[in-house]
PDB file of C-alpha atoms in Angstrom:
ATOM      1  CA  MET A   1       0.030   0.006   0.154  1.00 47.00           C
ATOM      2  CA  ALA A   2       1.324   3.135  -0.939  1.00 49.00           C
ATOM      3  CA  LYS A   3       2.093   5.568   1.965  1.00 49.00           C
ATOM      4  CA  ALA A   4       0.450   8.763   1.966  1.00 50.00           C
ATOM      5  CA  ALA A   5       2.733  11.912   1.474  1.00 51.00           C
ATOM      6  CA  PRO A   6       3.146  13.936   4.563  1.00 52.00           C
ATOM      7  CA  PRO A   7       0.928  17.104   4.427  1.00 50.00           C
ATOM      8  CA  HIS A   8       2.604  20.009   2.948  1.00 48.00           C
ATOM      9  CA  ARG A   9       3.892  22.629   5.572  1.00 48.00           C
ATOM     10  CA  SER A  10       4.346  26.047   4.597  1.00 44.00           C
ATOM     11  CA  ARG A  11       7.166  28.401   5.929  1.00 45.00           C
ATOM     12  CA  TRP A  12       4.836  30.282   7.932  1.00 40.00           C
ATOM     13  CA  ALA A  13       3.499  26.909   9.352  1.00 43.00           C
ATOM     14  CA  GLU A  14       7.028  25.994  10.360  1.00 46.00           C
ATOM     15  CA  SER A  15       7.427  29.392  12.166  1.00 46.00           C
ATOM     16  CA  PRO A  16       4.216  30.223  13.387  1.00 46.00           C
ATOM     17  CA  SER A  17       5.255  33.105  15.248  1.00 49.00           C
ATOM     18  CA  SER A  18       6.725  34.758  12.345  1.00 48.00           C
ATOM     19  CA  SER A  19       3.631  36.134  11.244  1.00 47.00           C
ATOM     20  CA  GLU A  20       2.592  37.303  14.752  1.00 48.00           C
ATOM     21  CA  GLU A  21       6.121  38.937  15.220  1.00 47.00           C
ATOM     22  CA  TRP A  22       5.664  40.756  11.863  1.00 44.00           C
ATOM     23  CA  HIS A  23       2.548  41.950  12.781  1.00 48.00           C
ATOM     24  CA  THR A  24       3.701  42.953  16.220  1.00 48.00           C
ATOM     25  CA  THR A  25       6.551  44.616  14.588  1.00 46.00           C
ATOM     26  CA  GLU A  26       4.033  46.714  12.267  1.00 51.00           C
ATOM     27  CA  GLY A  27       2.161  47.829  15.082  1.00 51.00           C
ATOM     28  CA  LEU A  28       4.962  49.152  16.924  1.00 45.00           C
ATOM     29  CA  GLN A  29       6.161  50.870  13.807  1.00 52.00           C
ATOM     30  CA  SER A  30       2.754  52.309  13.155  1.00 53.00           C
ATOM     31  CA  GLN A  31       2.418  53.217  17.042  1.00 56.00           C
ATOM     32  CA  GLY A  32       6.053  54.841  16.770  1.00 57.00           C
ATOM     33  CA  GLY A  33       4.749  56.969  13.916  1.00 60.00           C
ATOM     34  CA  ARG A  34       1.910  58.056  15.727  1.00 65.00           C
ATOM     35  CA  GLY A  35       4.037  58.966  18.630  1.00 67.00           C
ATOM     36  CA  ARG A  36       6.330  61.110  16.886  1.00 73.00           C
ATOM     37  CA  LYS A  37       3.519  63.002  14.802  1.00 71.00           C
ATOM     38  CA  ARG A  38       1.972  63.651  18.273  1.00 75.00           C
ATOM     39  CA  ARG A  39       5.371  64.921  19.463  1.00 77.00           C
ATOM     40  CA  ARG A  40       5.618  67.324  16.740  1.00 78.00           C
ATOM     41  CA  ARG A  41       2.155  68.613  17.043  1.00 77.00           C
ATOM     42  CA  GLN A  42       2.768  68.969  20.763  1.00 77.00           C
ATOM     43  CA  GLU A  43       6.033  71.015  19.857  1.00 75.00           C
ATOM     44  CA  ARG A  44       4.210  73.203  17.434  1.00 76.00           C
ATOM     45  CA  GLU A  45       1.474  73.918  19.926  1.00 72.00           C
ATOM     46  CA  GLU A  46       4.107  74.865  22.513  1.00 71.00           C
ATOM     47  CA  ASP A  47       5.933  77.161  20.119  1.00 68.00           C
ATOM     48  CA  GLU A  48       2.635  78.945  19.253  1.00 67.00           C
ATOM     49  CA  GLU A  49       1.858  79.444  22.880  1.00 66.00           C
ATOM     50  CA  ASP A  50       5.342  80.830  23.355  1.00 61.00           C
ATOM     51  CA  GLU A  51       4.812  83.284  20.570  1.00 60.00           C
ATOM     52  CA  GLU A  52       1.481  84.264  22.035  1.00 58.00           C
ATOM     53  CA  ASP A  53       3.154  85.030  25.447  1.00 53.00           C
ATOM     54  CA  GLU A  54       5.917  87.167  23.843  1.00 50.00           C
ATOM     55  CA  GLU A  55       3.093  89.047  21.889  1.00 48.00           C
ATOM     56  CA  ASP A  56       1.302  89.626  25.155  1.00 48.00           C
ATOM     57  CA  GLU A  57       4.517  90.785  26.710  1.00 46.00           C
ATOM     58  CA  GLU A  58       5.309  93.145  23.802  1.00 43.00           C
ATOM     59  CA  ASP A  59       1.622  94.412  24.121  1.00 47.00           C
ATOM     60  CA  GLU A  60       2.496  95.719  27.580  1.00 58.00           C
ATOM     61  CA  PHE A  61       4.956  98.224  26.423  1.00 76.00           C
ATOM     62  CA  GLY A  62       3.382 101.621  25.897  1.00 89.00           C
ATOM     63  CA  ILE A  63       4.349 104.992  24.360  1.00 93.00           C
ATOM     64  CA  ILE A  64       5.096 108.094  26.309  1.00 95.00           C
ATOM     65  CA  LEU A  65       4.741 110.996  23.759  1.00 93.00           C
ATOM     66  CA  TYR A  66       6.322 114.707  24.136  1.00 93.00           C
ATOM     67  CA  LEU A  67       4.928 117.292  22.119  1.00 89.00           C
ATOM     68  CA  ASN A  68       5.494 121.139  21.942  1.00 86.00           C
ATOM     69  CA  VAL A  69       2.063 122.453  20.853  1.00 82.00           C
ATOM     70  CA  ASP A  70       2.471 126.148  21.195  1.00 79.00           C
ATOM     71  CA  GLY A  71      -1.033 126.343  22.501  1.00 74.00           C
ATOM     72  CA  SER A  72      -3.058 123.558  23.698  1.00 68.00           C
ATOM     73  CA  ARG A  73      -6.469 124.766  23.095  1.00 71.00           C
ATOM     74  CA  SER A  74      -6.313 125.070  19.525  1.00 75.00           C
ATOM     75  CA  LYS A  75      -4.246 121.886  18.868  1.00 79.00           C
ATOM     76  CA  THR A  76      -6.411 119.207  20.730  1.00 84.00           C
ATOM     77  CA  ARG A  77      -7.895 117.667  17.559  1.00 87.00           C
ATOM     78  CA  HIS A  78      -4.381 117.525  16.084  1.00 88.00           C
ATOM     79  CA  VAL A  79      -2.925 115.831  19.090  1.00 90.00           C
ATOM     80  CA  GLU A  80      -5.784 113.300  19.132  1.00 90.00           C
ATOM     81  CA  LYS A  81      -5.094 112.342  15.362  1.00 92.00           C
ATOM     82  CA  LEU A  82      -1.424 112.211  16.010  1.00 91.00           C
ATOM     83  CA  VAL A  83      -2.124 109.775  18.939  1.00 92.00           C
ATOM     84  CA  ALA A  84      -4.396 107.522  16.834  1.00 94.00           C
ATOM     85  CA  ASP A  85      -2.160 107.242  13.752  1.00 94.00           C
ATOM     86  CA  MET A  86       0.720 106.463  16.215  1.00 92.00           C
ATOM     87  CA  GLU A  87      -1.113 103.627  17.946  1.00 93.00           C
ATOM     88  CA  ARG A  88      -2.523 102.153  14.651  1.00 94.00           C
ATOM     89  CA  SER A  89       1.096 102.260  12.985  1.00 94.00           C
ATOM     90  CA  THR A  90       3.112 100.924  16.116  1.00 92.00           C
ATOM     91  CA  ASP A  91       0.196  98.450  17.465  1.00 92.00           C
ATOM     92  CA  ARG A  92       1.148 100.064  20.697  1.00 92.00           C
ATOM     93  CA  LYS A  93      -0.926 102.148  23.220  1.00 93.00           C
ATOM     94  CA  VAL A  94      -0.039 105.873  24.138  1.00 94.00           C
ATOM     95  CA  VAL A  95      -0.286 106.005  27.747  1.00 95.00           C
ATOM     96  CA  LEU A  96       1.300 109.478  28.545  1.00 97.00           C
ATOM     97  CA  ILE A  97       1.100 112.455  26.450  1.00 95.00           C
ATOM     98  CA  CYS A  98       3.447 115.237  27.601  1.00 94.00           C
ATOM     99  CA  VAL A  99       2.877 118.729  26.469  1.00 91.00           C
ATOM    100  CA  GLY A 100       5.162 121.909  26.488  1.00 87.00           C
ATOM    101  CA  GLU A 101       4.007 125.316  25.755  1.00 84.00           C
ATOM    102  CA  SER A 102       0.442 124.428  26.622  1.00 85.00           C
ATOM    103  CA  LYS A 103      -0.399 128.160  27.288  1.00 82.00           C
ATOM    104  CA  LEU A 104      -3.626 127.598  29.095  1.00 80.00           C
ATOM    105  CA  ARG A 105      -5.651 129.917  31.262  1.00 73.00           C
ATOM    106  CA  GLU A 106      -6.446 129.083  34.642  1.00 72.00           C
ATOM    107  CA  GLY A 107      -9.705 126.760  34.822  1.00 70.00           C
ATOM    108  CA  ALA A 108      -9.730 125.943  31.086  1.00 74.00           C
ATOM    109  CA  THR A 109     -10.764 122.297  30.597  1.00 73.00           C
ATOM    110  CA  GLU A 110     -11.890 122.215  26.929  1.00 70.00           C
ATOM    111  CA  PHE A 111      -8.098 121.222  25.745  1.00 82.00           C
ATOM    112  CA  ILE A 112      -8.239 117.783  27.144  1.00 87.00           C
ATOM    113  CA  PRO A 113      -7.792 114.981  24.281  1.00 90.00           C
ATOM    114  CA  GLU A 114     -10.615 112.655  24.094  1.00 91.00           C
ATOM    115  CA  GLY A 115     -10.059 109.460  26.384  1.00 93.00           C
ATOM    116  CA  CYS A 116      -7.500 111.361  28.530  1.00 94.00           C
ATOM    117  CA  TYR A 117      -7.392 112.841  32.060  1.00 94.00           C
ATOM    118  CA  VAL A 118      -4.938 115.586  33.088  1.00 93.00           C
ATOM    119  CA  ALA A 119      -2.448 113.856  35.509  1.00 94.00           C
ATOM    120  CA  ALA A 120      -0.437 116.959  36.329  1.00 93.00           C
ATOM    121  CA  ARG A 121      -0.559 120.516  35.068  1.00 89.00           C
ATOM    122  CA  LEU A 122       1.476 123.674  35.608  1.00 87.00           C
ATOM    123  CA  ASP A 123       0.517 126.978  34.119  1.00 82.00           C
ATOM    124  CA  ARG A 124       2.546 130.146  33.630  1.00 74.00           C
ATOM    125  CA  HIS A 125       0.939 133.239  34.899  1.00 65.00           C
ATOM    126  CA  GLY A 126       1.696 136.839  33.536  1.00 57.00           C
ATOM    127  CA  ARG A 127       4.505 135.681  31.484  1.00 50.00           C
ATOM    128  CA  GLY A 128       3.231 135.418  27.928  1.00 54.00           C
ATOM    129  CA  GLY A 129       1.788 131.896  28.085  1.00 60.00           C
ATOM    130  CA  ASP A 130       4.162 128.796  28.210  1.00 79.00           C
ATOM    131  CA  GLY A 131       3.216 126.144  30.811  1.00 85.00           C
ATOM    132  CA  VAL A 132       3.171 122.330  30.851  1.00 89.00           C
ATOM    133  CA  VAL A 133       0.754 119.492  31.364  1.00 91.00           C
ATOM    134  CA  ILE A 134       0.771 115.734  31.326  1.00 95.00           C
ATOM    135  CA  PHE A 135      -2.120 113.854  30.118  1.00 94.00           C
ATOM    136  CA  ALA A 136      -2.619 110.165  30.986  1.00 96.00           C
ATOM    137  CA  LYS A 137      -5.124 107.810  29.134  1.00 94.00           C
ATOM    138  CA  ILE A 138      -8.042 106.970  31.194  1.00 94.00           C
ATOM    139  CA  GLY A 139      -7.074 103.307  32.662  1.00 92.00           C
ATOM    140  CA  THR A 140      -3.632 104.487  33.303  1.00 92.00           C
ATOM    141  CA  THR A 141      -2.598 105.323  36.911  1.00 93.00           C
ATOM    142  CA  ALA A 142      -0.604 108.247  37.105  1.00 95.00           C
ATOM    143  CA  MET A 143      -0.333 110.576  39.846  1.00 94.00           C
ATOM    144  CA  GLU A 144       1.479 113.923  40.517  1.00 93.00           C
ATOM    145  CA  VAL A 145       4.498 114.208  42.673  1.00 91.00           C
ATOM    146  CA  ASP A 146       4.409 117.318  44.520  1.00 79.00           C
ATOM    147  CA  GLY A 147       7.398 119.162  46.244  1.00 63.00           C
ATOM    148  CA  ILE A 148      10.898 119.584  45.070  1.00 50.00           C
ATOM    149  CA  ALA A 149      10.586 116.132  43.431  1.00 41.00           C
ATOM    150  CA  GLY A 150       8.147 117.476  41.015  1.00 43.00           C
ATOM    151  CA  ARG A 151       5.798 120.436  40.850  1.00 44.00           C
ATOM    152  CA  THR A 152       7.453 123.244  42.733  1.00 44.00           C
ATOM    153  CA  GLY A 153       4.987 126.241  41.650  1.00 47.00           C
ATOM    154  CA  GLU A 154       6.232 129.587  42.153  1.00 50.00           C
ATOM    155  CA  ASP A 155       9.724 128.195  42.676  1.00 52.00           C
ATOM    156  CA  THR A 156       9.928 127.018  39.131  1.00 51.00           C
ATOM    157  CA  GLU A 157       8.378 130.269  37.610  1.00 52.00           C
ATOM    158  CA  ALA A 158      10.860 132.241  39.353  1.00 51.00           C
ATOM    159  CA  ALA A 159      13.480 129.985  37.857  1.00 60.00           C
ATOM    160  CA  GLY A 160      11.890 131.021  34.287  1.00 71.00           C
ATOM    161  CA  ALA A 161      10.697 127.296  33.741  1.00 80.00           C
ATOM    162  CA  GLU A 162       7.766 124.906  34.686  1.00 86.00           C
ATOM    163  CA  VAL A 163       8.571 121.396  35.942  1.00 89.00           C
ATOM    164  CA  ILE A 164       6.165 118.716  36.825  1.00 91.00           C
ATOM    165  CA  THR A 165       6.601 115.089  37.657  1.00 94.00           C
ATOM    166  CA  VAL A 166       4.160 112.118  37.528  1.00 95.00           C
ATOM    167  CA  GLU A 167       4.655 108.668  38.859  1.00 96.00           C
ATOM    168  CA  THR A 168       2.817 105.680  36.907  1.00 96.00           C
ATOM    169  CA  THR A 169       2.699 101.931  37.283  1.00 92.00           C
ATOM    170  CA  ALA A 170       1.686 101.593  33.620  1.00 90.00           C
ATOM    171  CA  PHE A 171       4.855  99.729  32.932  1.00 89.00           C
ATOM    172  CA  GLU A 172       6.651  96.813  34.129  1.00 87.00           C
ATOM    173  CA  THR A 173       8.384  98.875  36.792  1.00 91.00           C
ATOM    174  CA  THR A 174       7.278 101.912  38.590  1.00 95.00           C
ATOM    175  CA  LEU A 175       8.307 105.060  36.549  1.00 96.00           C
ATOM    176  CA  ARG A 176       8.557 108.616  37.334  1.00 96.00           C
ATOM    177  CA  VAL A 177       8.015 111.179  34.311  1.00 96.00           C
ATOM    178  CA  THR A 178       9.477 114.499  34.610  1.00 95.00           C
ATOM    179  CA  LEU A 179       8.426 117.401  32.136  1.00 93.00           C
ATOM    180  CA  TRP A 180       9.679 120.872  31.824  1.00 91.00           C
ATOM    181  CA  TYR A 181       9.544 123.961  29.873  1.00 88.00           C
ATOM    182  CA  ARG A 182      12.176 126.700  30.208  1.00 85.00           C
ATOM    183  CA  ALA A 183      11.418 130.196  28.829  1.00 80.00           C
ATOM    184  CA  PRO A 184      13.993 131.723  26.254  1.00 79.00           C
ATOM    185  CA  ASN A 185      16.417 134.250  27.680  1.00 76.00           C
ATOM    186  CA  GLU A 186      15.972 132.820  31.200  1.00 77.00           C
ATOM    187  CA  ASP A 187      18.985 131.672  33.201  1.00 79.00           C
ATOM    188  CA  VAL A 188      19.183 127.728  32.416  1.00 81.00           C
ATOM    189  CA  GLU A 189      20.806 126.924  35.875  1.00 83.00           C
ATOM    190  CA  PRO A 190      17.875 127.162  37.911  1.00 81.00           C
ATOM    191  CA  ALA A 191      15.618 125.195  35.554  1.00 82.00           C
ATOM    192  CA  LEU A 192      18.574 122.507  35.404  1.00 86.00           C
ATOM    193  CA  LYS A 193      18.461 122.375  39.182  1.00 86.00           C
ATOM    194  CA  GLU A 194      14.787 121.508  39.547  1.00 86.00           C
ATOM    195  CA  VAL A 195      15.163 118.794  36.995  1.00 89.00           C
ATOM    196  CA  MET A 196      18.075 117.332  38.708  1.00 91.00           C
ATOM    197  CA  ALA A 197      16.110 117.258  41.894  1.00 90.00           C
ATOM    198  CA  ALA A 198      13.283 115.223  40.481  1.00 91.00           C
ATOM    199  CA  ARG A 199      15.813 112.828  39.014  1.00 93.00           C
ATOM    200  CA  ALA A 200      17.553 112.475  42.515  1.00 94.00           C
ATOM    201  CA  ALA A 201      14.081 112.136  44.197  1.00 93.00           C
ATOM    202  CA  ALA A 202      13.136 109.129  42.130  1.00 94.00           C
ATOM    203  CA  ARG A 203      16.564 107.604  42.615  1.00 95.00           C
ATOM    204  CA  GLU A 204      16.218 107.917  46.163  1.00 94.00           C
ATOM    205  CA  ARG A 205      12.875 106.518  45.968  1.00 93.00           C
ATOM    206  CA  LYS A 206      14.528 103.577  43.756  1.00 95.00           C
ATOM    207  CA  VAL A 207      12.119 103.903  40.731  1.00 96.00           C
ATOM    208  CA  ALA A 208      12.983 104.420  37.338  1.00 96.00           C
ATOM    209  CA  TRP A 209      13.032 108.098  35.850  1.00 96.00           C
ATOM    210  CA  LEU A 210      12.392 109.654  32.553  1.00 96.00           C
ATOM    211  CA  GLY A 211      12.738 113.133  31.615  1.00 94.00           C
ATOM    212  CA  GLY A 212      11.908 115.467  28.715  1.00 93.00           C
ATOM    213  CA  GLY A 213      11.181 119.071  27.777  1.00 91.00           C
ATOM    214  CA  ASP A 214      12.382 122.079  26.138  1.00 88.00           C
ATOM    215  CA  TRP A 215      15.564 123.897  27.429  1.00 86.00           C
ATOM    216  CA  ASN A 216      15.391 126.749  24.825  1.00 82.00           C
ATOM    217  CA  ALA A 217      19.050 126.751  24.987  1.00 76.00           C
ATOM    218  CA  PRO A 218      21.019 127.014  21.773  1.00 70.00           C
ATOM    219  CA  HIS A 219      24.316 125.145  21.548  1.00 65.00           C
ATOM    220  CA  PHE A 220      23.953 123.951  25.361  1.00 62.00           C
ATOM    221  CA  ASP A 221      25.815 120.732  24.363  1.00 61.00           C
ATOM    222  CA  GLY A 222      28.480 122.358  22.189  1.00 58.00           C
ATOM    223  CA  ALA A 223      26.695 121.323  18.992  1.00 58.00           C
ATOM    224  CA  ARG A 224      25.736 123.898  16.351  1.00 63.00           C
ATOM    225  CA  GLN A 225      21.704 124.349  16.373  1.00 58.00           C
ATOM    226  CA  GLU A 226      19.452 126.325  14.474  1.00 61.00           C
ATOM    227  CA  GLY A 227      15.692 127.078  14.476  1.00 54.00           C
ATOM    228  CA  THR A 228      13.584 128.435  17.098  1.00 48.00           C
TER     229      THR A 228
END
């Protein structure tokens, strides 16, 4: 009697675990691919969050604007337009507007730019105008500093200058801003003394200080200057 041939056994039958191993490896490869994609997606999301945080930090920085307007009452609309244009072009907010030669009469209020309030003001009386004023945007905290560290009233007028200082917390650190206007043909030294006193007071308080104004002192730094 002829013997039946043994059943044919395939390579996979001889190694039943081979197929399982292949499928397992494929699963690991697929799972590893998904894991890498997930990590890349997470990294992208983290990068986007970092960029948003940086943008938020940048948005915290505001603008302090200094202008010599030669009369505030007639220039209010011009100031408002300048502020709007600057905010639109820089994508930053103007938080303080420092104005020299305000030339205001006592009690005048119609000169205040829209969306602002008067943080500090010092008019010159009986001296042909001049004067200074600092406007702050509504929502910005800015308080006038009295005494020799800031507004000195008759003392600065006697010195031929107006000097005012405000302290604000609108920035990352507390900041004092001093504004001055010195009348032409007056001695520079008294006005300079007032400004330096404001600077020294800020240093003593351990806060940042920024000063700006009009000295009306041609060639005071040795450079040739022209104009009015």
